[in-house]
Every structure is written in C-alpha cells, then in structure tokens.
Amino acid sequence: MTIVHNLGFPRIGAQRELKFALESYWKGESTRDALLSVGAELRQRHWQQQAGLDLAPVGDFSFYDQVLDMSFTLGNLPERVRGFHGDALDNYFRVARGRSAQTADHHACCGGVAAGEMTKWFDTNYHYIVPEFTAATTFQLDASRLLEQLAEAQAQGLKAKPVIVGPVTYLALGKAKDGSNKLELLDNLLAAYTQLLDALAARGVEWVQVDEPILVTELDADWQYAFNYAYHQLKVCRVKLLVATYFGQLQENTYLAANLPVAGLHVDAVNGRDDVRPLLNLLPPHKVLSLGVINGRNIWKTDLTDVLDWLEPLARQLGERLWIAPSCSLLHVPVDLNSERKLDADIRSWLAYAVQKLDELQVLAQALRGGRASVSDALAENQTALAARRASPRVHNPAVRQAVAQADADLGRRVSPYAERAARQAALLQLPAYPTTTIGSFPQTAEIRHARSAYKAGTLDAAAYKGAMQAEIARSVREQEALGLDVLVHGEAERNDMVEYFGEQLDGYAFSQFGWVQSYGSRCVKPPILFGDISRPRAMTVEWTTYAQSLTGKPMKGMLTGPVTILNWSFVRDDQPRSESCKQLALAIRQEVLDLEQAGVRVIQIDEAALREGLPLRRAQWQAYLDWAVESFRIAANGVQDCTQIHTHMCYSEFNDIMAAIAAMDADVITIETSRSDMELLDAFDHFNYPNQIGPGVYDIHSPNIPTREHIVQLMKKAAERIPAQRLWVNPDCGLKTRQWGEVLPALANMVAAARELRQVA
Ligand code: GLN
Ligand code: ZN
C-alpha cells in the first residue's frame, strides 16, 4: 500500500496566530507560557489536520526558523550569545533577532548582540538564520525540542516522522566566519547527528526525514564526497532515513542521491518529473521512493488525472516502495482555503492551500489503492474545476496574447544610444553635478495607514481618501523642496505595497484575505494571485504623479514597479511559462510609462528589487532567465523618447554575476544599495565598464542612524574612484517608508549638504 506523508506543514496558523503571539511576547505584552501554549495548540491543530496521513511530520514547527532550531539542537550557537543564563527561549530569540544595547534587557550584562545573518532558503521567499562556524566550532546535542514535540505527537496518536535539516545541507548553508574549511567539522557534526538519531530510535521512531535540498544544486567533488561519507557514518543508526530533496531536479546528482546508504529518497516530482524514470533504474531495489507529486510552491489545484496517468505505472513497478507527498514542505503555501470569505467563487474553485493539497494527496492515494473508481466523484470534481479554469474567459484575453506575440526586440530598444540620450536629458533637466534624489517612498505615517484602512472599511469615502493622500503628497513635496533635493518623488503615500498596488489595478490579478506565507520569523507576505492574462484597464499612477508635479518646478520622478519584480513577488499561474506572464506584465507597465511621458513626466523610475532573486537554483539555467527578465524590463521601459530619463532601482549588493544583464537593461540611471558595503560593490560596475549613470546608496535606510555629511562625502569619494563623477547620483539605499520623518529629514539634509560639498570640490 502506498504510504502517504507530508514533508512539513505551515506553522504560522490559518489566522497568523503564531505571528501575533510572537509579537506580543516580544513587546512584553504576554508571557512565555502564553507563547508556548499557542505553539502547542498550533501543533496539535495542524496534526489533526494531517491525521489522515500514514506519517505526519514532527519538528517542522518552529518559533522562528527550522535552521535556527537545528543550530540549537546541535548546540551550535554563535560565541556572542553563549554563556547567557536565563531563559533558553530568550536566548533563541536573541540569535534570531539580535538585541540592541539600548533596549531594556533584564540581563544587564549582555549589552548589544548582533542577530544571526538571514538569507533566502533556496529559491523561496522564506529566510533562514545562517549557521555560523569557525575552525573551533564544536557540537553538543540538545534533543529536547524534538523529543518534546515527538512525545506530543505520539500522545495524539500519530505515527510521527521527525523532520531535521540534514548534516550536509546544514554545513553547506552555514558560513565559516574565519574562512576555515567547513567540511573539517563534518566528523564532529555527524557525532551529534548520530546521537540525535539514536535518541529518536529509543523513542520508537521508525522513519526520520532528513532534508538535503542542497542535492538539487551543483555540487563540487568535495561536497559529493561529503554526502557519501556522511550517510555511511549514519548507517549505524537504528532509524530508517528518508533523504528528502526538493525545489528542483537532481540531474547530475541523481546517481549520488540514489545510492546513498539510506532507506528512502524523496524527490520533487513536480519540478523534477523527468528525473524519476532514470532514477528508477539507479535506485537499489530495497529503497523507498517518495514522489512529491503535489506542488508545494503554488496555490493551484493539481491535475489529479494527469498525475495518476503518470503515477499508476510507477506504482505498479514500485509496489510497496512507493510513497507520495507534496513536492516540498507546505511551509511555502497558505494554510486553508476555507478561511477565505471574499475570494471570487470562480477563482476560489481553482485553488488549493495546504489543507486542500493534503486532501488531493489522499485522493491520489485512494486511487492507487482502490482504483480510480473508488474516488470517481473527487476526480470528476477536480476535472470540472480544471476545465472551467482552462476555458474561463477571465483567464484568456486574446488581445493580450496577440500583443505579446507581436512584441519583438524593437519594442525594447531606445531610439538612440545612451550617450546621445544623456546629452538630451542633461539639456532638458539642467541638473547639477552629483544630483540628489530618493528612491520613492517617504514615511508611511500612522495617518496614512488609518486613512487607508478607513477607506477600505468604507468609513472614509473616495474623495476624502484622495484628499488625505494628496495632503501627504503635498507634504513630501514641500519637505523635498525645503531640503533642496534635485529630482523629487511623490512619496508613494497611496501604496500599501509596491506589488499589490499595481496588481489591484491590473486585470488578471486576484487578492486573498488569508493567503499568508511566512517570510521570516513573524513576518508573512500575502502575494497577489496572478491568474489570467494581464491587461491595464486604465492608468495607474498618472493622476498622483501629475498632481505632485503640479506642486513643484523641479522634475518629479514617476514611480513604477517593474514586470520582473511584480512577477517574482506574486503567486503566478502554472498554465504558461513565467516568461509569458512576465511579458504580459511588461506590456502593461509599458503603457503606464508611455502615459506618464505623455503627461509630461520627464523622469520615470521602474523598480526591479526582485530581479536577482528570480535566478534559478542552477547556474546552468541563469542565462535563460536573465534573457527574458531583461527583455521584459526593456519592453516596459524603453518605448520612451530620448529626452525621457529612465531610472531603475535594485536594493541589493551582489551584481558580479549579473553585470551583463544589468547593462543590457540600458536604464539611463540605476540606483543600488551600497552604503553597507563601503562602495566595494561598485567594483563590479567598474570592472564591467558600466556605461550609464549610477546612484550608489549612501544612507542605510534599514538603520535608525542618521548618516553624517562627512560619511556621505567619504562614501561618494570612494564611489568617484570607481565611476566617473559626472555619472554619479547621490541617494539613499532604498525607499524611506519604514522610517520616521524625524529620522528622514536630518539624514536627507546631510545628504544634500554632502552633494553640495562634492560639487564645490568637483
Ligand atoms: N520605490 C520603492 C520605495 O521607495 C522601492 C522599494 C524597494 O526597492 N524595495 O519604497
Ligand atoms: Zn530598494
């Protein structure tokens, strides 16, 4: 009989209970016991929701992050938080979130503690706390968290399958702080894992899921060797290991993965379906193969009939050795579609959140066990929903398809090369050397948020809302004029979020109420749902921008989010390639760009904050992505006249690998995040001989600190050693929406003063 299992369940709660419990605990408004009991309740509820499974995941719950949990289990805490007595949970949060020296802290001795570094979990929008290593790192098992949760699950009558981050992935994702070779820690690390697995065996555990997603990335010989070595060492343990891989294809690691000396292997059969046949030939005959057949990364219903067509022959071949599961942990999807009250009925009928995905899995399992006839109603219902989606006129817009088909490379080409455009723009804009600007948003004040929620609740009418937003725009224009900035922005008061704002105005987008997915810690995002062909029924930003322009003689920068970023921060459709959806978005943004130009806006910024994060896991696939991503940006941006200045903005600091793509976008000006890298990342632009203008950020907007004029001058001088001064702008790292006016005004005053000083020297 096919075993049905799950790799992990979302932990945040259908109503984001964990988020609220954490935040209230952090603020000191609730007790530790209250937080612990919310955790226990959520685990219990989530196990109930998974009660139909043959094996339920245990240890996938976390108060912050599963990788940080593993660091605690292994006793691998950064030196700076060791030796704190007091509460273990507080110490855990200390690593997760850091603690500044200023905040009141009952451990008077501790002063400031820097948080662990956070980075993206593979190609998801989930962020984990990076394990820290040095040559002196030792490990000391503390299995208490896992054993306690195991006892809870067992008490609830579940067949529990503990889930842990595997040793090789754990090591690979961590950072050697002293530049030492992490692999030298492997033996010690394996000793701790062995103890852990033995402790689980002693509690009656049969299977342990060991997550090794690093197997879907390119591995060099040392790391391949580490895999073989590690699992040969762990062979002595008395539990059966299921090595779980997900998020992509095994490709050249197929042989390695198939032959690890473990009892089972899980593979992503959504992204890696093509790997499965070759894998069958390599897999030793005693091994369990778990196929992840339900997509754990999107919110669409699965085509169950299609999966069965593919799966049934495999099931006959594998018999008892076949397990089925979602492709990856369901951490990356929202909890329960039944929470949604306002979602359009058509669209809702096409969706599946975590709970529904597990239902789908049960239908598949039942079909494999008892034949399709035993679940004919469920299969028919599934087919009906999918057929309705395929045929829906809301999904398909022939005019959009035609426009995309006709979009050729010419659409993405500016009239003249950069140098000619730059001369025309300079003549028109008359900007000083080292022109100053900001990245778009100004503080989202309490008044703005109140006005928006009153408007959404219907207690503030449209005219009053518009008036309130215009007042904010007027305020930010006034402040910018007083500061003496050169290119102004309207401040984005009317935007709740840089993607949602556009999605709400585009046809082809839907919005959920409870489609929350954990991003890190208590932070969740609710990506809008791109379900159909994208079109723009009317202008989205022109009114706000022209209003702002009417208040000043300085150039007002139009502010848009680019197609790649809108795509990468949405749940996107699975019935066409991402590239196709991106082109549709590009055409919609292009219309907005041209409307802004038509309305007299001379400078237009198109943010591509998420361009880099869309890079595929394997380098071999990067170029194909960059090709269509850059092409989409070019289509959106480059339809304008020479004299219209296009800006783009990217708030990150790794450009080395993507310089050619950045240059191919051909924006007249790019603003980037640099203040924390001390301008070193400009080397990438320097070495590439990047030809256009650059605004390296000189103000770290993540910090409440006010940068001094001297510091900004010094940073800009470093910049000028790499990029000719006549191509430099002076601006913050990113938008200012999370800051207070009280911080922003003095910081920008220093920035403007620094630019003036630089002009005098120049
Ligand atoms: N224009 C946006 C802002 O200023 C850019 C945000 C971002 O890059 N993440 O808020
Ligand atoms: Zn930014």
Short mmCIF file of C-alpha atoms in Angstrom, two decimals, residues 168-368:
data_model
loop_
_atom_site.label_atom_id
_atom_site.label_comp_id
_atom_site.label_asym_id
_atom_site.label_seq_id
_atom_site.Cartn_x
_atom_site.Cartn_y
_atom_site.Cartn_z
CA VAL A 168 25.43 18.17 4.57
CA THR A 169 22.83 20.82 3.81
CA TYR A 170 23.29 22.25 7.31
CA LEU A 171 27.01 22.57 6.77
CA ALA A 172 26.69 23.83 3.21
CA LEU A 173 24.26 26.60 4.16
CA GLY A 174 26.34 27.86 7.05
CA LYS A 175 29.10 30.38 6.95
CA ALA A 176 32.67 29.87 8.13
CA LYS A 177 33.28 33.14 9.94
CA ASP A 178 37.04 32.66 9.95
CA GLY A 179 37.28 31.39 6.40
CA SER A 180 38.09 27.88 7.62
CA ASN A 181 37.02 24.77 5.73
CA LYS A 182 33.58 23.81 6.98
CA LEU A 183 33.99 20.22 5.84
CA GLU A 184 36.56 19.71 8.56
CA LEU A 185 33.70 19.94 11.03
CA LEU A 186 31.83 17.08 9.41
CA ASP A 187 33.04 14.31 11.71
CA ASN A 188 32.06 16.19 14.84
CA LEU A 189 28.78 17.18 13.33
CA LEU A 190 27.99 13.58 12.44
CA ALA A 191 28.64 12.51 16.00
CA ALA A 192 25.87 14.87 17.14
CA TYR A 193 23.53 13.63 14.40
CA THR A 194 24.21 10.03 15.39
CA GLN A 195 23.26 10.77 18.97
CA LEU A 196 20.14 12.54 17.83
CA LEU A 197 19.03 9.68 15.60
CA ASP A 198 19.69 7.19 18.38
CA ALA A 199 17.63 9.26 20.78
CA LEU A 200 14.75 9.21 18.30
CA ALA A 201 15.10 5.47 17.77
CA ALA A 202 14.92 4.98 21.53
CA ARG A 203 11.54 6.76 21.47
CA GLY A 204 10.12 4.28 18.97
CA VAL A 205 10.64 6.32 15.83
CA GLU A 206 10.86 4.24 12.67
CA TRP A 207 11.47 6.87 9.99
CA VAL A 208 13.31 10.20 10.11
CA GLN A 209 13.11 12.67 7.25
CA VAL A 210 16.50 14.23 6.64
CA ASP A 211 16.20 17.28 4.41
CA GLU A 212 19.04 17.61 1.92
CA PRO A 213 17.77 20.08 -0.65
CA ILE A 214 21.33 21.04 -1.47
CA LEU A 215 21.23 17.92 -3.68
CA VAL A 216 19.31 19.87 -6.31
CA THR A 217 22.19 22.32 -6.77
CA GLU A 218 25.55 21.96 -8.46
CA LEU A 219 27.93 20.20 -6.04
CA ASP A 220 31.67 20.04 -6.37
CA ALA A 221 33.62 16.85 -5.69
CA ASP A 222 34.27 17.65 -2.01
CA TRP A 223 30.60 18.05 -1.29
CA GLN A 224 29.64 14.96 -3.23
CA TYR A 225 32.17 13.08 -1.20
CA ALA A 226 30.76 14.61 1.98
CA PHE A 227 27.36 13.15 1.11
CA ASN A 228 28.69 9.64 0.75
CA TYR A 229 30.85 9.96 3.80
CA ALA A 230 28.09 11.39 5.99
CA TYR A 231 25.48 8.80 5.19
CA HIS A 232 27.92 5.93 5.53
CA GLN A 233 28.64 7.18 9.03
CA LEU A 234 24.94 7.48 9.87
CA LYS A 235 24.25 3.95 8.66
CA VAL A 236 24.82 2.61 12.15
CA CYS A 237 21.74 4.39 13.48
CA ARG A 238 18.70 2.32 14.26
CA VAL A 239 16.18 4.52 12.47
CA LYS A 240 15.35 4.47 8.77
CA LEU A 241 16.36 7.62 6.96
CA LEU A 242 14.36 9.25 4.20
CA VAL A 243 16.67 11.72 2.47
CA ALA A 244 14.43 14.48 1.17
CA THR A 245 15.34 16.66 -1.81
CA TYR A 246 13.08 19.35 -3.26
CA PHE A 247 12.79 22.62 -5.20
CA GLY A 248 14.28 21.20 -8.34
CA GLN A 249 15.98 18.47 -10.25
CA LEU A 250 18.70 16.12 -9.17
CA GLN A 251 20.21 15.95 -12.65
CA GLU A 252 23.90 15.02 -12.33
CA ASN A 253 23.37 14.25 -8.62
CA THR A 254 20.84 11.53 -9.45
CA TYR A 255 23.36 8.70 -9.10
CA LEU A 256 24.72 10.09 -5.86
CA ALA A 257 21.26 10.54 -4.37
CA ALA A 258 20.03 7.13 -5.49
CA ASN A 259 22.97 5.32 -3.94
CA LEU A 260 23.26 6.95 -0.54
CA PRO A 261 23.10 4.15 2.02
CA VAL A 262 19.70 5.11 3.40
CA ALA A 263 16.27 3.50 3.38
CA GLY A 264 14.47 6.03 1.21
CA LEU A 265 14.69 9.04 -1.04
CA HIS A 266 12.17 11.80 -1.65
CA VAL A 267 12.29 13.73 -4.90
CA ASP A 268 10.37 16.68 -6.27
CA ALA A 269 8.27 15.06 -8.98
CA VAL A 270 6.71 18.38 -9.96
CA ASN A 271 9.91 20.19 -10.94
CA GLY A 272 11.88 17.02 -11.46
CA ARG A 273 9.44 14.68 -13.14
CA ASP A 274 11.95 13.92 -15.84
CA ASP A 275 14.45 12.71 -13.25
CA VAL A 276 12.17 9.98 -12.00
CA ARG A 277 12.48 7.40 -14.80
CA PRO A 278 16.28 7.46 -14.86
CA LEU A 279 16.22 7.38 -11.09
CA LEU A 280 14.20 4.16 -11.09
CA ASN A 281 16.96 2.41 -12.98
CA LEU A 282 19.54 3.52 -10.46
CA LEU A 283 17.62 3.02 -7.26
CA PRO A 284 18.65 -0.08 -5.28
CA PRO A 285 15.72 -2.49 -5.10
CA HIS A 286 15.19 -2.23 -1.34
CA LYS A 287 14.76 1.54 -1.31
CA VAL A 288 11.59 3.51 -0.78
CA LEU A 289 10.98 6.22 -3.36
CA SER A 290 8.84 9.11 -2.20
CA LEU A 291 7.45 11.15 -5.06
CA GLY A 292 6.45 14.74 -4.42
CA VAL A 293 3.53 14.93 -6.80
CA ILE A 294 1.56 17.88 -5.40
CA ASN A 295 3.15 21.29 -5.92
CA GLY A 296 4.18 22.69 -2.53
CA ARG A 297 5.11 26.03 -4.04
CA ASN A 298 1.91 27.24 -5.64
CA ILE A 299 -1.75 27.60 -4.79
CA TRP A 300 -3.33 25.84 -7.75
CA LYS A 301 -5.29 22.63 -7.74
CA THR A 302 -3.34 19.70 -9.08
CA ASP A 303 -4.48 17.93 -12.22
CA LEU A 304 -5.11 14.67 -10.40
CA THR A 305 -5.96 12.68 -13.51
CA ASP A 306 -2.77 13.76 -15.19
CA VAL A 307 -0.76 12.79 -12.11
CA LEU A 308 -2.47 9.40 -11.97
CA ASP A 309 -1.78 8.74 -15.63
CA TRP A 310 1.87 9.22 -14.87
CA LEU A 311 1.91 7.65 -11.43
CA GLU A 312 -0.03 4.42 -11.91
CA PRO A 313 2.62 2.63 -13.98
CA LEU A 314 5.24 3.68 -11.45
CA ALA A 315 3.06 2.40 -8.64
CA ARG A 316 2.79 -0.98 -10.34
CA GLN A 317 6.51 -1.10 -10.72
CA LEU A 318 7.40 0.10 -7.23
CA GLY A 319 4.58 -1.53 -5.25
CA GLU A 320 5.12 -1.06 -1.52
CA ARG A 321 8.19 1.02 -2.14
CA LEU A 322 6.21 3.98 -3.49
CA TRP A 323 5.36 6.82 -1.14
CA ILE A 324 3.62 10.02 -2.15
CA ALA A 325 3.84 13.53 -0.71
CA PRO A 326 3.78 17.18 -1.68
CA SER A 327 6.88 18.23 -3.63
CA CYS A 328 8.32 20.09 -0.63
CA SER A 329 7.23 21.28 2.79
CA LEU A 330 3.90 23.10 2.65
CA LEU A 331 5.57 25.93 4.58
CA HIS A 332 5.56 27.84 1.32
CA VAL A 333 1.79 27.89 0.79
CA PRO A 334 -1.06 29.43 2.82
CA VAL A 335 -2.87 27.23 5.31
CA ASP A 336 -6.52 26.78 4.49
CA LEU A 337 -8.66 27.95 1.59
CA ASN A 338 -11.72 27.63 3.82
CA SER A 339 -10.61 30.78 5.65
CA GLU A 340 -11.25 32.83 2.53
CA ARG A 341 -14.58 34.64 2.68
CA LYS A 342 -14.30 37.22 -0.05
CA LEU A 343 -12.44 35.45 -2.81
CA ASP A 344 -14.28 35.31 -6.10
CA ALA A 345 -16.05 31.94 -6.39
CA ASP A 346 -14.59 31.03 -9.80
CA ILE A 347 -11.04 31.69 -8.77
CA ARG A 348 -11.50 30.00 -5.45
CA SER A 349 -12.64 26.84 -7.21
CA TRP A 350 -9.26 26.65 -8.94
CA LEU A 351 -7.18 26.89 -5.77
CA ALA A 352 -5.73 24.60 -3.11
CA TYR A 353 -3.91 25.75 0.04
CA ALA A 354 -2.03 23.39 2.37
CA VAL A 355 -5.09 21.65 3.80
CA GLN A 356 -6.57 21.17 0.34
CA LYS A 357 -3.29 19.91 -1.04
CA LEU A 358 -3.28 17.17 1.57
CA ASP A 359 -6.83 16.28 0.53
CA GLU A 360 -5.62 15.96 -3.04
CA LEU A 361 -2.88 13.66 -1.85
CA GLN A 362 -5.43 11.43 -0.18
CA VAL A 363 -7.46 11.21 -3.36
CA LEU A 364 -4.36 10.12 -5.26
CA ALA A 365 -3.51 7.55 -2.60
CA GLN A 366 -7.03 6.18 -2.61
CA ALA A 367 -6.99 5.92 -6.39
CA LEU A 368 -3.73 3.98 -6.23
#
